[in-house]
XYZ file of C-alpha atoms in Angstrom:
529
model
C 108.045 68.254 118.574
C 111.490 69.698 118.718
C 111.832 69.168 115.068
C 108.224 71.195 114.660
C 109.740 74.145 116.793
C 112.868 74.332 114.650
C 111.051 73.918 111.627
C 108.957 77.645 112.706
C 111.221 79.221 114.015
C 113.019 78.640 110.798
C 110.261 79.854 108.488
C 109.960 82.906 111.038
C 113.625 83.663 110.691
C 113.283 83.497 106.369
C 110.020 85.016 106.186
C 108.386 82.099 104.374
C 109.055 78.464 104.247
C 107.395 78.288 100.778
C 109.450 78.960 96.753
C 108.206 82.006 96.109
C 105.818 81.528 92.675
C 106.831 82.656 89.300
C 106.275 85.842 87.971
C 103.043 86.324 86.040
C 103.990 89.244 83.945
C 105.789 87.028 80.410
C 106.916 90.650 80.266
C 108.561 92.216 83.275
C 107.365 96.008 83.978
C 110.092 99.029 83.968
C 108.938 100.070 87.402
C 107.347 98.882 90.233
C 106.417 101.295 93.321
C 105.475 100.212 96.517
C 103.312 102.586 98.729
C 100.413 105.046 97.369
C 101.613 108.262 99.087
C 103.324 111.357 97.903
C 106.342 110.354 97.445
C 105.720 106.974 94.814
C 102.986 109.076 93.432
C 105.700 112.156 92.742
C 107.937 109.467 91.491
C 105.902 107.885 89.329
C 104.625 111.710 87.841
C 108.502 112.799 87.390
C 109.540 109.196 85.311
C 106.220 109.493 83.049
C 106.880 113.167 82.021
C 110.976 111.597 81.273
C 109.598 108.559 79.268
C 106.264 108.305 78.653
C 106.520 104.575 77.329
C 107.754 103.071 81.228
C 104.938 100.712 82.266
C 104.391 101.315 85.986
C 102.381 98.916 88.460
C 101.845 100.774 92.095
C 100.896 98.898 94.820
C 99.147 99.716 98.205
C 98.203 97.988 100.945
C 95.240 100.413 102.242
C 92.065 100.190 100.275
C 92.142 104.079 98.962
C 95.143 106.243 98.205
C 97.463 108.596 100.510
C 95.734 106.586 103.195
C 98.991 106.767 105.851
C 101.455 109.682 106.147
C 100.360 111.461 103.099
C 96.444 111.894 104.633
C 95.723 115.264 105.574
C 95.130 114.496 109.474
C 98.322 112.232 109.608
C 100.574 115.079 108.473
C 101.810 118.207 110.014
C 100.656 120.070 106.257
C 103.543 122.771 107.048
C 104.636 123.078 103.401
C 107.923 122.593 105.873
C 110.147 125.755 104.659
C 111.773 126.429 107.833
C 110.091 130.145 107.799
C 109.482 128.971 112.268
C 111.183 125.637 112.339
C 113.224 126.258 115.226
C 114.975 122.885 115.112
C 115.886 123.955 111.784
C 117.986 126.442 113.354
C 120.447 125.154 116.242
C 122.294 127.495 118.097
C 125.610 126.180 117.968
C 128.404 126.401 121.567
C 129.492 129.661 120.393
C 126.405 131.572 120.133
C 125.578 131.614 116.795
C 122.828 130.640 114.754
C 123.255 128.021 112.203
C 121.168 128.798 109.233
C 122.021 125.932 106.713
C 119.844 123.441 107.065
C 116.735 126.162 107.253
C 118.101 127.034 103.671
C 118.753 123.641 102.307
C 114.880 122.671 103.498
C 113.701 126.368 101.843
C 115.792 125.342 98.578
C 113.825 122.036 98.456
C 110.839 123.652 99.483
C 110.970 126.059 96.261
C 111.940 122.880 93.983
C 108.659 121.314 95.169
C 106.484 124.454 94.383
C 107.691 124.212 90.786
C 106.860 120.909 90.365
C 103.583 121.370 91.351
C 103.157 124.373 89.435
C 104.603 122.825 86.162
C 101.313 119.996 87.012
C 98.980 122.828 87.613
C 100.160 124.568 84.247
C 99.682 121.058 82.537
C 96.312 120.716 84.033
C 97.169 117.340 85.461
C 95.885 118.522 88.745
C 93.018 121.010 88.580
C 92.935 124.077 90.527
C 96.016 124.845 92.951
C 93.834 125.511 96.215
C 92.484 121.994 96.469
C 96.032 121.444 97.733
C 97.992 124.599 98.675
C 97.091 127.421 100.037
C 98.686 130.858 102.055
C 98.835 130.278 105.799
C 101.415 132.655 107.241
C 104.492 130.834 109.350
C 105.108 131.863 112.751
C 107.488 130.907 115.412
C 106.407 132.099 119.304
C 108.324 132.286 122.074
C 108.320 133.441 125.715
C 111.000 134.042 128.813
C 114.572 135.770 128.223
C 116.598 133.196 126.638
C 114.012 132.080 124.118
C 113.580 135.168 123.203
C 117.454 136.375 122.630
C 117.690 132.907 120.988
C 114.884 134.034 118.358
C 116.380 137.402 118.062
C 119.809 135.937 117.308
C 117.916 133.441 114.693
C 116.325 136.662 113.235
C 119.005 138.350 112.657
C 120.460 135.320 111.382
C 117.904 134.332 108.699
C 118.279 138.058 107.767
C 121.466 137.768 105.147
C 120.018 134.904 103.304
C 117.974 135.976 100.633
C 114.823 133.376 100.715
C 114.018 134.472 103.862
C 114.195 138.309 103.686
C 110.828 140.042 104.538
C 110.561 137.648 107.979
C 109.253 140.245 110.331
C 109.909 140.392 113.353
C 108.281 141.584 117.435
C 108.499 141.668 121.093
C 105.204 143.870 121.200
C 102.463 142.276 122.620
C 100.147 144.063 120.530
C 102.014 143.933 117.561
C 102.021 140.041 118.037
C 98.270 140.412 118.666
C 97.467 141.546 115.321
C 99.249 138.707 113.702
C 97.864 135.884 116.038
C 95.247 137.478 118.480
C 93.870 134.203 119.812
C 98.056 133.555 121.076
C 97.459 136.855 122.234
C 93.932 136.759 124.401
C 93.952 136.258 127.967
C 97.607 136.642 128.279
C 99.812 138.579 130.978
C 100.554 141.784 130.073
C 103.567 141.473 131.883
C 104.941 138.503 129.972
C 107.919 138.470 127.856
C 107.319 137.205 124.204
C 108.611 137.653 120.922
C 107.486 135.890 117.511
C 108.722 136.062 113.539
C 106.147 135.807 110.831
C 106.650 135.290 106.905
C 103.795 136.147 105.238
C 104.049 133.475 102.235
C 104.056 130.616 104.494
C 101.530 127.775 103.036
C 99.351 124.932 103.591
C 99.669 121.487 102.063
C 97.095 118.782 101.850
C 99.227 115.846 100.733
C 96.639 113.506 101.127
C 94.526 115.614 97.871
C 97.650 116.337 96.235
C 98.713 112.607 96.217
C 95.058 111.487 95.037
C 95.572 114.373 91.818
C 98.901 112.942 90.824
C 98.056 108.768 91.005
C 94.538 109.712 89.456
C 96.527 111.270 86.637
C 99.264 108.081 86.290
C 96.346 106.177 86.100
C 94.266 107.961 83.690
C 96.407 109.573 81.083
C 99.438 107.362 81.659
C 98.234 103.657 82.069
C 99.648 103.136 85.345
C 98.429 100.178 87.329
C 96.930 100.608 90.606
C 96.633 97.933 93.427
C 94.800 98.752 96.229
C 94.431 96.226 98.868
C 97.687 94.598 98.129
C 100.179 93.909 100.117
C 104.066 93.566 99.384
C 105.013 90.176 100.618
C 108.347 89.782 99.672
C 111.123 91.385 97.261
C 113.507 88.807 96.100
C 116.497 88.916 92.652
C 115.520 86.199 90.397
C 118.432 84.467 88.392
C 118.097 86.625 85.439
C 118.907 89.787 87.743
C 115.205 91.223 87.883
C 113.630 91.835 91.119
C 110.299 89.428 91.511
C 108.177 90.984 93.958
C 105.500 89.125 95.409
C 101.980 90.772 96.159
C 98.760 89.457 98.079
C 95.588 90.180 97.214
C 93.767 91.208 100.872
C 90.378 90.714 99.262
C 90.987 87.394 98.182
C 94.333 85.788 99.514
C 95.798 85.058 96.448
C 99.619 85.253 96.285
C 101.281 86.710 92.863
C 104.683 87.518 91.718
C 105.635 90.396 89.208
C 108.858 91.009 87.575
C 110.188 94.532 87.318
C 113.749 96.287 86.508
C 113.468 98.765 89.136
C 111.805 98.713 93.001
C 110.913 102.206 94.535
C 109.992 101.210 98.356
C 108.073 104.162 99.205
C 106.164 102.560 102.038
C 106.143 105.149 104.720
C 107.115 103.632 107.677
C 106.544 100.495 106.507
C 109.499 100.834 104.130
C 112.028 99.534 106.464
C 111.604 95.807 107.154
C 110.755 95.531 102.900
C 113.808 96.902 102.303
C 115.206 94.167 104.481
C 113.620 91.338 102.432
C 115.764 92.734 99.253
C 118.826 91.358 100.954
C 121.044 93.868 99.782
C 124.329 94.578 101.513
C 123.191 98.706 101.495
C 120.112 97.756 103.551
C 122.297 96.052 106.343
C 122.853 97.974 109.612
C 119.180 100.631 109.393
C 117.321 100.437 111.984
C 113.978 102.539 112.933
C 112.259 103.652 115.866
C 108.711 104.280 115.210
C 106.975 107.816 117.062
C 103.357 108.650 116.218
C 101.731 111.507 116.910
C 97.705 112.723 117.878
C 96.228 116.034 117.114
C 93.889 117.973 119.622
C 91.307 119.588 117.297
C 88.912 122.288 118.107
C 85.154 121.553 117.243
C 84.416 125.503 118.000
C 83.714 127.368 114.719
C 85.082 130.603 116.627
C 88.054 129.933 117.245
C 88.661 128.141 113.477
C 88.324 131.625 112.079
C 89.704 133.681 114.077
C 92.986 132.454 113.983
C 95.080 132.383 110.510
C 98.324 131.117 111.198
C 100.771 128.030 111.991
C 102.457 129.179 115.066
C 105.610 126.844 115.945
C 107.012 127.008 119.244
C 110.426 125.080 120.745
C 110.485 121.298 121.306
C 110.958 120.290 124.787
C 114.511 118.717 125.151
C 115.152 115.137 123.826
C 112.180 115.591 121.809
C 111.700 114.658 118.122
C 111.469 117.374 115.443
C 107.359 115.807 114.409
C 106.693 116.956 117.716
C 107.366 120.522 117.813
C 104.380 122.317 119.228
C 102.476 124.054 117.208
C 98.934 126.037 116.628
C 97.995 124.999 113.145
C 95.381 126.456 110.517
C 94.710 123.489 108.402
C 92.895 123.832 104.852
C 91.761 120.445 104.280
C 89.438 119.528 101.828
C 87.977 123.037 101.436
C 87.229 124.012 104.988
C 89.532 125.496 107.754
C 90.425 123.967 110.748
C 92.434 123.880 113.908
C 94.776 121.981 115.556
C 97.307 121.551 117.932
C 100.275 119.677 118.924
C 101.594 117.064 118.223
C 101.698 115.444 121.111
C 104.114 112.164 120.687
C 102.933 108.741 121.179
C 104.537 105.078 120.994
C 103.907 101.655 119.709
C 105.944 99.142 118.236
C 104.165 100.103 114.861
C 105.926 101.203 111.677
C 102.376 102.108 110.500
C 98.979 103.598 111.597
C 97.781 100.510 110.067
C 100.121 97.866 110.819
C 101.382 95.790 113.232
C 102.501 95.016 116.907
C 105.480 93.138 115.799
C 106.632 95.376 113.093
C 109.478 96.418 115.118
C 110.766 93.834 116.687
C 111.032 91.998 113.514
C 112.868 94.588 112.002
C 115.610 93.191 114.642
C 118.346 91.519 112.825
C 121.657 90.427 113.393
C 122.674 93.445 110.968
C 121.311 96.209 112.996
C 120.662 95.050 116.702
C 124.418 96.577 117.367
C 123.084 99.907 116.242
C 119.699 99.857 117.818
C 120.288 98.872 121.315
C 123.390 101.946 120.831
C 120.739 104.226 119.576
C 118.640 103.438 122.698
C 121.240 104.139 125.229
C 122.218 106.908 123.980
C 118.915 108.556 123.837
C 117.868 108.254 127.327
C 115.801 111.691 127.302
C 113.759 110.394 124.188
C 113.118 107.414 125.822
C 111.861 109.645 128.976
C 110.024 112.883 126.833
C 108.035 109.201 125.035
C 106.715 108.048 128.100
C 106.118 111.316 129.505
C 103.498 112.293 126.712
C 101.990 108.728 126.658
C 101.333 109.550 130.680
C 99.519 112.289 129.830
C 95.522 113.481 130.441
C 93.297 115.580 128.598
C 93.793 117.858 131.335
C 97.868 118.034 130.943
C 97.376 118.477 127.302
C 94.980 121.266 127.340
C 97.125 122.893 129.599
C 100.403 122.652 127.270
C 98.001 124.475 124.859
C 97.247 127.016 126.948
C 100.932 128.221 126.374
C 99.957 129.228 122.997
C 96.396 129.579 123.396
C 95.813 131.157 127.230
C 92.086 130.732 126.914
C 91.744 127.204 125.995
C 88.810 125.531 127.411
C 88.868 121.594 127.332
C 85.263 121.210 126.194
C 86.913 123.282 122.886
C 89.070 120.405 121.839
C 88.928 116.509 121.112
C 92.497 113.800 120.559
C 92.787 112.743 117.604
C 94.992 110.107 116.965
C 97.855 111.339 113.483
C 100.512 109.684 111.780
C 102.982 107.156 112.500
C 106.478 108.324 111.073
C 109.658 105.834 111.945
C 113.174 107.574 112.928
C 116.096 106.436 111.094
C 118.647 104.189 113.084
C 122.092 103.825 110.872
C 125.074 102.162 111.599
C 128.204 104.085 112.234
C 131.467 102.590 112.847
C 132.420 104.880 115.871
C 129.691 105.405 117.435
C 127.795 102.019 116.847
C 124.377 103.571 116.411
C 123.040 107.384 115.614
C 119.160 108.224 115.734
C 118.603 110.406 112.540
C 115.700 113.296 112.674
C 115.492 113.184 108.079
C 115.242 110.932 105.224
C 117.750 109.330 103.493
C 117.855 107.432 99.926
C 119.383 103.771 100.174
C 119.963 102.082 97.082
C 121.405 99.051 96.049
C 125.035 99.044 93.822
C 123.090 98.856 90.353
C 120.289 101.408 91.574
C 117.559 98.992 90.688
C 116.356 99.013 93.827
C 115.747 102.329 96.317
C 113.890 102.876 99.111
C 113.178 106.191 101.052
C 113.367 105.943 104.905
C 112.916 108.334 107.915
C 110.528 111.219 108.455
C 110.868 114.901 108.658
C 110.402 117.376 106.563
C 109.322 114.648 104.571
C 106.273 115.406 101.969
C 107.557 118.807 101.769
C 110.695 118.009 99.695
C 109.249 114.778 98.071
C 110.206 116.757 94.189
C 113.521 117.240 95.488
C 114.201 113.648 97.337
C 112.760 111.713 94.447
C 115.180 114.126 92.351
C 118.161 111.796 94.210
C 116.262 108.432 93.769
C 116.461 109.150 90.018
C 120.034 110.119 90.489
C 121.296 107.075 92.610
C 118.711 104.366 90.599
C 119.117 102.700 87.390
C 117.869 105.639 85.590
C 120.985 108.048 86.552
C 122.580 107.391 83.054
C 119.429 108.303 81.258
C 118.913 111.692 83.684
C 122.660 112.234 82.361
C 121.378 112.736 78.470
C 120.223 116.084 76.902
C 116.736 114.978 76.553
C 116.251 113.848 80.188
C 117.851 117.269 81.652
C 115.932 119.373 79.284
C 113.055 117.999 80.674
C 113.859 118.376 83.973
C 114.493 121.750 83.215
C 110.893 122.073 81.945
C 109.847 120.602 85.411
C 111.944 122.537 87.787
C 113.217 125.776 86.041
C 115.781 125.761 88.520
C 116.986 122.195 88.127
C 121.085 122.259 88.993
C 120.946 125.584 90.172
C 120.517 127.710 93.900
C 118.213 130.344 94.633
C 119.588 131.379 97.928
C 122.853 132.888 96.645
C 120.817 134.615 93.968
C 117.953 137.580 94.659
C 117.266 138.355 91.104
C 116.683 134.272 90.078
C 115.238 133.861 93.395
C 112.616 136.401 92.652
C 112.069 135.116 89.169
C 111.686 131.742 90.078
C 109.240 132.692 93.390
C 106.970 134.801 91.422
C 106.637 132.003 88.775
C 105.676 129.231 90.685
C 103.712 131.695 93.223
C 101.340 133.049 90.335
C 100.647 129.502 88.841
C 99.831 128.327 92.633
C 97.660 131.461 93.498
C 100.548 132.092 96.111
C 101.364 135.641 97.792
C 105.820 136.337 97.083
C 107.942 138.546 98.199
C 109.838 140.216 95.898
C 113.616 140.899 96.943
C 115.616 143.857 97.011
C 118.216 143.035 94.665
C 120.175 145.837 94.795
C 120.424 145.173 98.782
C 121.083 141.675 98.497
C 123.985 142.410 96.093
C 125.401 144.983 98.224
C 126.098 142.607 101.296
């Protein structure tokens, strides 16, 4: 009996008692991605149009496409830009407002756009509105130091050229023309102020993922698995990466051989990196936060409001959870939500399961995770605070942004499951990371993409760095392979922000390919300052 015990508790501890099979594939395939969201699907688009000749499997657990954090309901759909991202902005102990990382995301943001629009052009993805659209961006706030902080982060986002025509109001009925719903029912005698960019968007993900894999699969012979699940990602002897599938319809275990891994599992991407065994994978943790929507079912209030309206996070708070009123364009038809409101389960997935995270636990990270934890007490407490929450206590958050709320108006639904980033750091132990970061193993033929926000938003600019840190980084170093990339992004290697006249040039392109509203600079201002 004790044998028995020791004998599963191995097996637990190795992931599988069993020799993993051979592969199937007599030849191995150039790439293998795991995950059917944005982010494989942008990966997979970017290496076709370098080298049409890579054979690509994909694999997917869920029985459709963008299924997880790419669907429409299970992401925020900001086309993140940090136009009213106030997190974007932190006011540092001196006063000021740092603006850097609001560029950096608006840079990526603008990389993004031209991918897409380079698609569009190519007709690879049909017309532009089935997955962007113009939904101005907003940021709200109310009381005296919210306000001088958004007046400070105004003035601020000001002297950087992608975000000059950001207006900006303390008049109520100035802010009532841009958002009147925010606006309705409201005391006159309250203190607000809000910014608004005009050429703020909408993303649906989820239809912008299903365009790009229907495209690998039909003009560029990629291989699709649905229903199959990554069981485990192991080196063979020859130094190619067997990765072993299940088929969920039928059970049946295969291995295929590939040169290169892309994890791009979502949440789930964590504990697969761990079964790679490589020494860059040691010491990540995660900590998983989902999210749920409330969603108005009233027609009236769907059209009267036209905007994403972002407010401040409460404190210890993660950046998914921001509060905001959101116009949605999903599937052809407007809609309305708001939060999120943060939720908790030991789930790296919508779809997975109870134990993901505690078998995440290794010896290689439990020094940073139980760090992480202590040191973020007021997550911990803001967590269980929202998961204590009624119907009642959430309609009544709303009715900070929308003052004449009415409960019978709105219905939970449940949204994504994104997992925060816990890496190792050799003076601090553990730090909880709010962003994504690439980890790749010494040869680059295996990467995987972990963490959360902003997420889909920069997926043309993040899979930009796989290429760079994977086995492909000497090929993206010949004339052929940067000429393309050129073609792709027209502003591949170079920044917008510190230049009005490109920055207009390259706005207005992708804008009028998209069906997008831009602003066009003052360049003779912007070269005065």
């Amino acid at each position: 009996m004790r044998n028995s015990l020791f004998v599963v508790l191995s097996c637990f501890v190795v992931a599988s008692c069993s020799k993993a099979p051979a592969p199937s594939n007599d030849k191995p395939v150039d790439v293998v991605l795991i995950g059917a969201g944005v982010m494989s699907a942008t990966l997979g688009t970017m290496l076709k149009e370098l080298d049409p000749e890579l054979t690509i499997q994909m694999y997917e657990r869920m029985d459709s496409v963008s299924a997880e954090s790419s669907d429409a309901m299970n992401n925020a759909g900001t086309g993140h830009s940090g136009f009213a991202e106030l997190n974007y902005t932190p006011e540092m102990p001196d006063g000021t407002i740092e603006t850097k990382k609001a560029v950096d995301i608006n840079e990526q943001f603008e990389v993004s756009k031209q991918f897409w629009a380079y698609q569009v052009q190519k007709q690879y993805l049909g017309a532009p509105q089935t997955f962007i659209n113009n939904v101005p961006h907003m940021a709200f706030v109310w009381g005296d130091d919210n306000i001088n902080f958004l007046r400070k982060r105004y003035a601020a986002l000001q002297k950087e050229n992608l975000f000059k025509g950001m207006l900006y109001s303390e008049d109520q009925a100035e802010i009532s023309k841009w958002a009147p719903l925010v606006m309705n029912g409201r005391d006159a005698a309250q203190k607000v102020a809000a910014t608004r960019m005009e050429i703020g968007t909408d993303v649906n993900f989820g239809a912008l993922t299903r365009s790009m894999v229907k495209h690998l699969t039909g003009t560029h012979g990629m291989t699709l698995n649905l229903r199959t699940q990554v069981e485990d990602i192991k080196r063979g002897e020859n130094g190619l990466w067997n990765v072993t599938v299940k088929n969920l319809a039928d059970n049946k275990v295969s291995t295929v051989s590939t040169k290169f891994v892309f994890i791009g599992a979502g949440g789930g991407a964590l504990p697969l990196l761990e079964k790679t065994g490589i020494p860059e994978a040691k010491g990540f943790g995660g900590v998983p936060v989902g999210g749920q929507w409330l969603v108005t079912t009233n027609p009236a209030l769907i059209e009267a409001h036209n905007a994403k309206v972002y407010g401040k996070a409460s404190v210890g708070s993660p950046p998914m959870s921001v509060p905001h009123l959101d116009t949605r364009v999903i599937d052809g038809k407007k809609a309305l939500l708001f939060g999120p409101f943060a939720t908790f389960s030991t789930k790296f997935l919508k779809n997975g399961s109870w134990i993901d995270m505690p078998a995440s636990v290794n010896t290689g990270n439990v020094r940073p995770m139980v760090q992480a934890g202590v040191d973020n007490i007021p997550l911990t407490k803001y967590l269980i605070e929202q998961v204590m929450q009624s119907q009642e206590d959430r309609v009544g958050t709303l009715r900070e942004y929308l003052p004449e709320a009415k409960l019978e108006d709105w219905k939970l639904v449940n949204a994504g499951q994104r997992v925060q980033i816990v890496k190792d750091d050799p003076a601090k132990g553990g730090l909880l990371q709010f962003g994504t970061e690439v980890v790749a193993s010494g040869d680059g033929s295996v990467t995987a993409l972990l963490g959360a926000s902003p997420g889909a938003s920069t997926a043309a600019p993040i899979m930009l760095k796989v290429i760079a840190a994977s086995s492909f980084k000497d090929k993206l170093k010949t004339p052929e392979w940067q000429a393309k990339m050129k073609e792709m992004i027209p502003s591949y290697g170079r920044k917008l922000n510190g230049d009005a006249a490109y920055a207009n040039q390259i706005r207005q392109q992708s804008s009028a390919v998209l069906g997008l509203k831009a602003i066009t600079l003052d360049v003779t201002a912007a070269s005065q300052e």
